[in-house]
mmCIF file of C-alpha atoms in Angstrom:
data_model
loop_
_atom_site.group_PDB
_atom_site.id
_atom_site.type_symbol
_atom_site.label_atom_id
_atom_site.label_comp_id
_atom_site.label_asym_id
_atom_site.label_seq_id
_atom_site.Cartn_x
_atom_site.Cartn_y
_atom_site.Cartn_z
ATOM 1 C CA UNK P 1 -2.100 -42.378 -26.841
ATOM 2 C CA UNK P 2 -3.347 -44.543 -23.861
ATOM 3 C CA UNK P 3 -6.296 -43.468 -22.142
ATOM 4 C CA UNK P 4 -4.176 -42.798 -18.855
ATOM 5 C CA UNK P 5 -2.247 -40.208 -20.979
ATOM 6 C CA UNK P 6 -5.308 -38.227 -22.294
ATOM 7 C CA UNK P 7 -6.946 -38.273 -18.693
ATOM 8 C CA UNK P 8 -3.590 -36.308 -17.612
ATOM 9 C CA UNK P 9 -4.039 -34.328 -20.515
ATOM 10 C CA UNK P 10 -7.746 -33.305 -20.096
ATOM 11 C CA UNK P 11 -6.789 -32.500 -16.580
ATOM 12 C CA UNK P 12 -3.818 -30.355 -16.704
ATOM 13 C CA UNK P 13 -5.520 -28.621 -19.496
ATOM 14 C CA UNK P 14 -7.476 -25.828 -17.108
ATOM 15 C CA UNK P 15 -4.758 -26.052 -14.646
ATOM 16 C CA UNK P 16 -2.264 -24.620 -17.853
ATOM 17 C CA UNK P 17 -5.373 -22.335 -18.710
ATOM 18 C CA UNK P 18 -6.115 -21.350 -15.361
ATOM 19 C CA UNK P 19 -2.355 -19.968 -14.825
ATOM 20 C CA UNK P 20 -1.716 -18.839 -18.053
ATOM 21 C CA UNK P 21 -4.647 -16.741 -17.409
ATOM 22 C CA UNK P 22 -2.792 -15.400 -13.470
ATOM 23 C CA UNK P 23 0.147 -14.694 -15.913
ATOM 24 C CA UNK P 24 -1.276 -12.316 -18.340
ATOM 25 C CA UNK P 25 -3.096 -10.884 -15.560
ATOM 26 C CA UNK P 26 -0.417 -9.866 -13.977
ATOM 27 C CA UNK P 27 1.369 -8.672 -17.103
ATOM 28 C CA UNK P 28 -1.315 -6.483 -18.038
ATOM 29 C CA UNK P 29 -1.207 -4.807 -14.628
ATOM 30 C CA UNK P 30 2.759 -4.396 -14.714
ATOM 31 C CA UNK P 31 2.519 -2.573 -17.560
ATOM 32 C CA UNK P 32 -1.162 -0.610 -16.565
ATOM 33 C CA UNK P 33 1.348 0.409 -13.348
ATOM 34 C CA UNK P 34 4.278 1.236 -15.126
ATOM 35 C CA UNK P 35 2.159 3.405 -18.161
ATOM 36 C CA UNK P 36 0.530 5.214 -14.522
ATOM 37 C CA UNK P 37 4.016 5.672 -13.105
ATOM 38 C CA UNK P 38 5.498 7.728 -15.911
ATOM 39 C CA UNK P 39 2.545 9.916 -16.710
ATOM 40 C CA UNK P 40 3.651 13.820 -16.528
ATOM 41 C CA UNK P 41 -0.063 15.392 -16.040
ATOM 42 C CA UNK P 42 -0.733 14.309 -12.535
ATOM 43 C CA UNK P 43 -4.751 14.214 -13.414
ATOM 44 C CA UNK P 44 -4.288 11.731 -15.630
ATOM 45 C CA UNK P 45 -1.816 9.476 -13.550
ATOM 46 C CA UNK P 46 -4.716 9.279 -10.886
ATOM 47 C CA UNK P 47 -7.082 8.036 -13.382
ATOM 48 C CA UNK P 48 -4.709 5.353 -14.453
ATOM 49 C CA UNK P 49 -3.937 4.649 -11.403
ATOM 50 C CA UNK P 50 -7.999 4.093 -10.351
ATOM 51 C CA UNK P 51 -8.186 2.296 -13.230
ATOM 52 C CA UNK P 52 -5.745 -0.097 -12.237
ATOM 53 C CA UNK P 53 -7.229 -0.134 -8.893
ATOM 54 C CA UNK P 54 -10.638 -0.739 -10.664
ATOM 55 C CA UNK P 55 -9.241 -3.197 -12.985
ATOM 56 C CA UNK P 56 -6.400 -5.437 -11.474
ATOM 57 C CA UNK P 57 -7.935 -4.981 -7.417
ATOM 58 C CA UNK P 58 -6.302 -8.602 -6.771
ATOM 59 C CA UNK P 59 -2.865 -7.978 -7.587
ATOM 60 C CA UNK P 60 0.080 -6.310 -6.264
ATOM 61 C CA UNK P 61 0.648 -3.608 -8.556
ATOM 62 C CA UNK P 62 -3.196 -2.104 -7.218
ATOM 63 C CA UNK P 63 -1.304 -1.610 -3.919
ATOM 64 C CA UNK P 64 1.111 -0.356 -5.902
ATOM 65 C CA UNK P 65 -1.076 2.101 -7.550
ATOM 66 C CA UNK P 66 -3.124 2.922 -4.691
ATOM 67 C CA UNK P 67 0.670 4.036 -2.681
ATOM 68 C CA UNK P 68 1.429 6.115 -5.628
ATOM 69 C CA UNK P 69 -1.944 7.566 -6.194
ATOM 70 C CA UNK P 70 -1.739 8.733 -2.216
ATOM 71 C CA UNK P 71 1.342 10.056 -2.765
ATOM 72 C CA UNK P 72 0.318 12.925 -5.690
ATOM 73 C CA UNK P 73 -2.741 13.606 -3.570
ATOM 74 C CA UNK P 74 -0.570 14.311 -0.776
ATOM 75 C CA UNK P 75 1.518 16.360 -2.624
ATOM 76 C CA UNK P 76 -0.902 18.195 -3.855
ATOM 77 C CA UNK P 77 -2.366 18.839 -0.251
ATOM 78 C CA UNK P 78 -5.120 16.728 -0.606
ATOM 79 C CA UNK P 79 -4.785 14.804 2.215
ATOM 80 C CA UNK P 80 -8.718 13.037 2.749
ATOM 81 C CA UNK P 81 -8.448 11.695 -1.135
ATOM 82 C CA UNK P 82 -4.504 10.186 0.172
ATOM 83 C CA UNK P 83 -6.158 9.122 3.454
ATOM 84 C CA UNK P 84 -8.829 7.359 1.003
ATOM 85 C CA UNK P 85 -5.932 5.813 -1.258
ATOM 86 C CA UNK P 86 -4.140 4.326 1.708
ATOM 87 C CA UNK P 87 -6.782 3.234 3.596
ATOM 88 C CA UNK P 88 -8.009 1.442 0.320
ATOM 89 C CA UNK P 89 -4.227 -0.660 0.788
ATOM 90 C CA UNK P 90 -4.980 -1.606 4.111
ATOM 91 C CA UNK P 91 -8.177 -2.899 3.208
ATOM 92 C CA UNK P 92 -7.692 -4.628 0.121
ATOM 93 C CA UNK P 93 -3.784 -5.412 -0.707
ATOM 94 C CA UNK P 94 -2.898 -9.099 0.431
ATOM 95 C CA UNK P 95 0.418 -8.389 0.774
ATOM 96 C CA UNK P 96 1.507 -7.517 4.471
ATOM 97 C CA UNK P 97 3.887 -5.275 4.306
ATOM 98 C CA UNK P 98 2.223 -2.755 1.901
ATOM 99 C CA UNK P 99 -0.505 -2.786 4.285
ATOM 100 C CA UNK P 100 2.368 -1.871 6.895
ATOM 101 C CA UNK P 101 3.693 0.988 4.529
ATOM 102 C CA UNK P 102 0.299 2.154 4.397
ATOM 103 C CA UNK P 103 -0.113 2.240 7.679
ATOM 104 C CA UNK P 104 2.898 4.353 8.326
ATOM 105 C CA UNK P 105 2.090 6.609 5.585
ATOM 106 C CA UNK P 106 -1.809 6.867 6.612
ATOM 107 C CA UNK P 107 -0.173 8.008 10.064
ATOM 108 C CA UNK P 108 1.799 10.932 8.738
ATOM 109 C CA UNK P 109 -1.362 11.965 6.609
ATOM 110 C CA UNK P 110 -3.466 11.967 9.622
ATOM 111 C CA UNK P 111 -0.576 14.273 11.191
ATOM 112 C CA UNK P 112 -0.865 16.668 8.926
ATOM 113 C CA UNK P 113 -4.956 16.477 9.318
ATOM 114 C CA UNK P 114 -4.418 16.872 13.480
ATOM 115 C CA UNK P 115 -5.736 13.834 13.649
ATOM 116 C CA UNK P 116 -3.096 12.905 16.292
ATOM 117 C CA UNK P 117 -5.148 10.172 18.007
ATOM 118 C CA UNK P 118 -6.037 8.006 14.570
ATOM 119 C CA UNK P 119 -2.579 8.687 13.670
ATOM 120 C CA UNK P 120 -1.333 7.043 17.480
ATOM 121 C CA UNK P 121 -3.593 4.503 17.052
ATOM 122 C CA UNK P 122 -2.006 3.069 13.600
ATOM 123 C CA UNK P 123 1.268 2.702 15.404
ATOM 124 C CA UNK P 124 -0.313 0.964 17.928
ATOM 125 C CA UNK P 125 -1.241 -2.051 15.368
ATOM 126 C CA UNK P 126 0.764 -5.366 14.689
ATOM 127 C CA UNK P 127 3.495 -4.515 12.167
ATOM 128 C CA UNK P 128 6.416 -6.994 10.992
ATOM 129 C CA UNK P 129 10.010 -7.336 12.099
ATOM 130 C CA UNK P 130 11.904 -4.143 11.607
ATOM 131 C CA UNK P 131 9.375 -1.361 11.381
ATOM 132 C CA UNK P 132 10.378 -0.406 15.775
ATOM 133 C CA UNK P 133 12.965 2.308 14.719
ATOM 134 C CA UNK P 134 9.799 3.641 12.196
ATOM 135 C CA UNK P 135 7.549 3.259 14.561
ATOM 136 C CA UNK P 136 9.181 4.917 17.759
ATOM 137 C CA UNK P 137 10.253 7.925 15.311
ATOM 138 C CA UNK P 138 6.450 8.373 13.882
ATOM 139 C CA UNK P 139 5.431 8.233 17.681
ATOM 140 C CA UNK P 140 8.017 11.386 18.227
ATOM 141 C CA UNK P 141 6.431 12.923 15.547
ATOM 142 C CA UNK P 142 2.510 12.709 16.789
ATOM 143 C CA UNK P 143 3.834 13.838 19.863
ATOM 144 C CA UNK P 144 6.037 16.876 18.544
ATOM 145 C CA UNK P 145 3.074 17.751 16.660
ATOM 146 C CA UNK P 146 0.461 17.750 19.984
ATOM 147 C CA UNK P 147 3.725 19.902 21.526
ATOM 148 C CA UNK P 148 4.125 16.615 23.937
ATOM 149 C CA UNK P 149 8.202 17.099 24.006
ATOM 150 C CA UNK P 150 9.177 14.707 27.084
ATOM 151 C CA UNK P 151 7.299 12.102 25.221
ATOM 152 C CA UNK P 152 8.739 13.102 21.909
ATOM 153 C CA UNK P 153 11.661 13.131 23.491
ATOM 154 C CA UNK P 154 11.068 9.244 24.775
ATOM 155 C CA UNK P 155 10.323 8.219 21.188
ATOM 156 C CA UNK P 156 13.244 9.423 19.503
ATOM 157 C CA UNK P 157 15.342 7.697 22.397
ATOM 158 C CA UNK P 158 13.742 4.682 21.557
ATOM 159 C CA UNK P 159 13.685 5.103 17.387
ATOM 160 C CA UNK P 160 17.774 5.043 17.890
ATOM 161 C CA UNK P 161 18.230 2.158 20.582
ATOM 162 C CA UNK P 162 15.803 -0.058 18.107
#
């Protein structure tokens, strides 16, 4: 082999290793996610889904977790450990539009917490293309819930023209 070859060799070696390393990563988190997802015993499925958080913080399926773990604790009317879980997404996910999801849902936790201002506030923020027809209707909602019904009203106006 010519010493040009084995160069190439000795430096595509890591490269291979370095992505074959991103690739069972993100394997191993899939299937952490999906093990978390179809847990019964919702106890359990929160610990998984820490763990994965814990575990796996870099990749999608954290956000993932993090979504689904907010989710049971809102469902079970814990709504600070859901605030918690979402505002973990918006901090740490590096994809954009789960922080926008968690945004939205963060808003309708902080609803249900009268937390009407903080929940104003995230609908106030920069979201992507196609979240104005969310948007306006989660504004009609804050303001239903403060009894605010001409500006309610405005909202919902505004959630069907977008």
């Amino acid at each position: 082999m010519a010493p040009q070859s084995l160069r190439a060799l000795a430096w595509l070696s890591p490269v291979y290793s370095w992505q074959n390393s991103k690739i069972q990563t993100a394997e191993a988190a899939s299937k952490a996610y999906l093990v978390a997802s179809r847990e019964t015993n919702q106890s359990v499925a929160q610990q998984q889904f820490a763990n994965l958080q814990k575990d796996y913080g870099s990749t999608p399926y954290a956000a993932m977790a993090a979504l689904s773990s907010a989710k049971l604790y809102a469902e079970e009317g814990k709504n600070q450990e859901a605030a918690t879980a979402l505002q973990w997404v918006i901090d740490n996910s590096n994809e954009a539009e789960y922080q926008e999801v968690a945004r939205l849902r963060l808003a309708r936790v902080y609803i249900d917490m009268k937390k009407y201002d903080d929940a104003l506030a995230l609908t106030q923020q920069e979201y992507g293309a196609g979240f104005e027809s969310l948007l306006e209707e989660l504004r009609g909602d804050i303001y239903t819930a403060q009894n605010k019904v001409g500006d309610a009203r405005k909202a919902y106006e505004r959630a069907l023209l977008t």
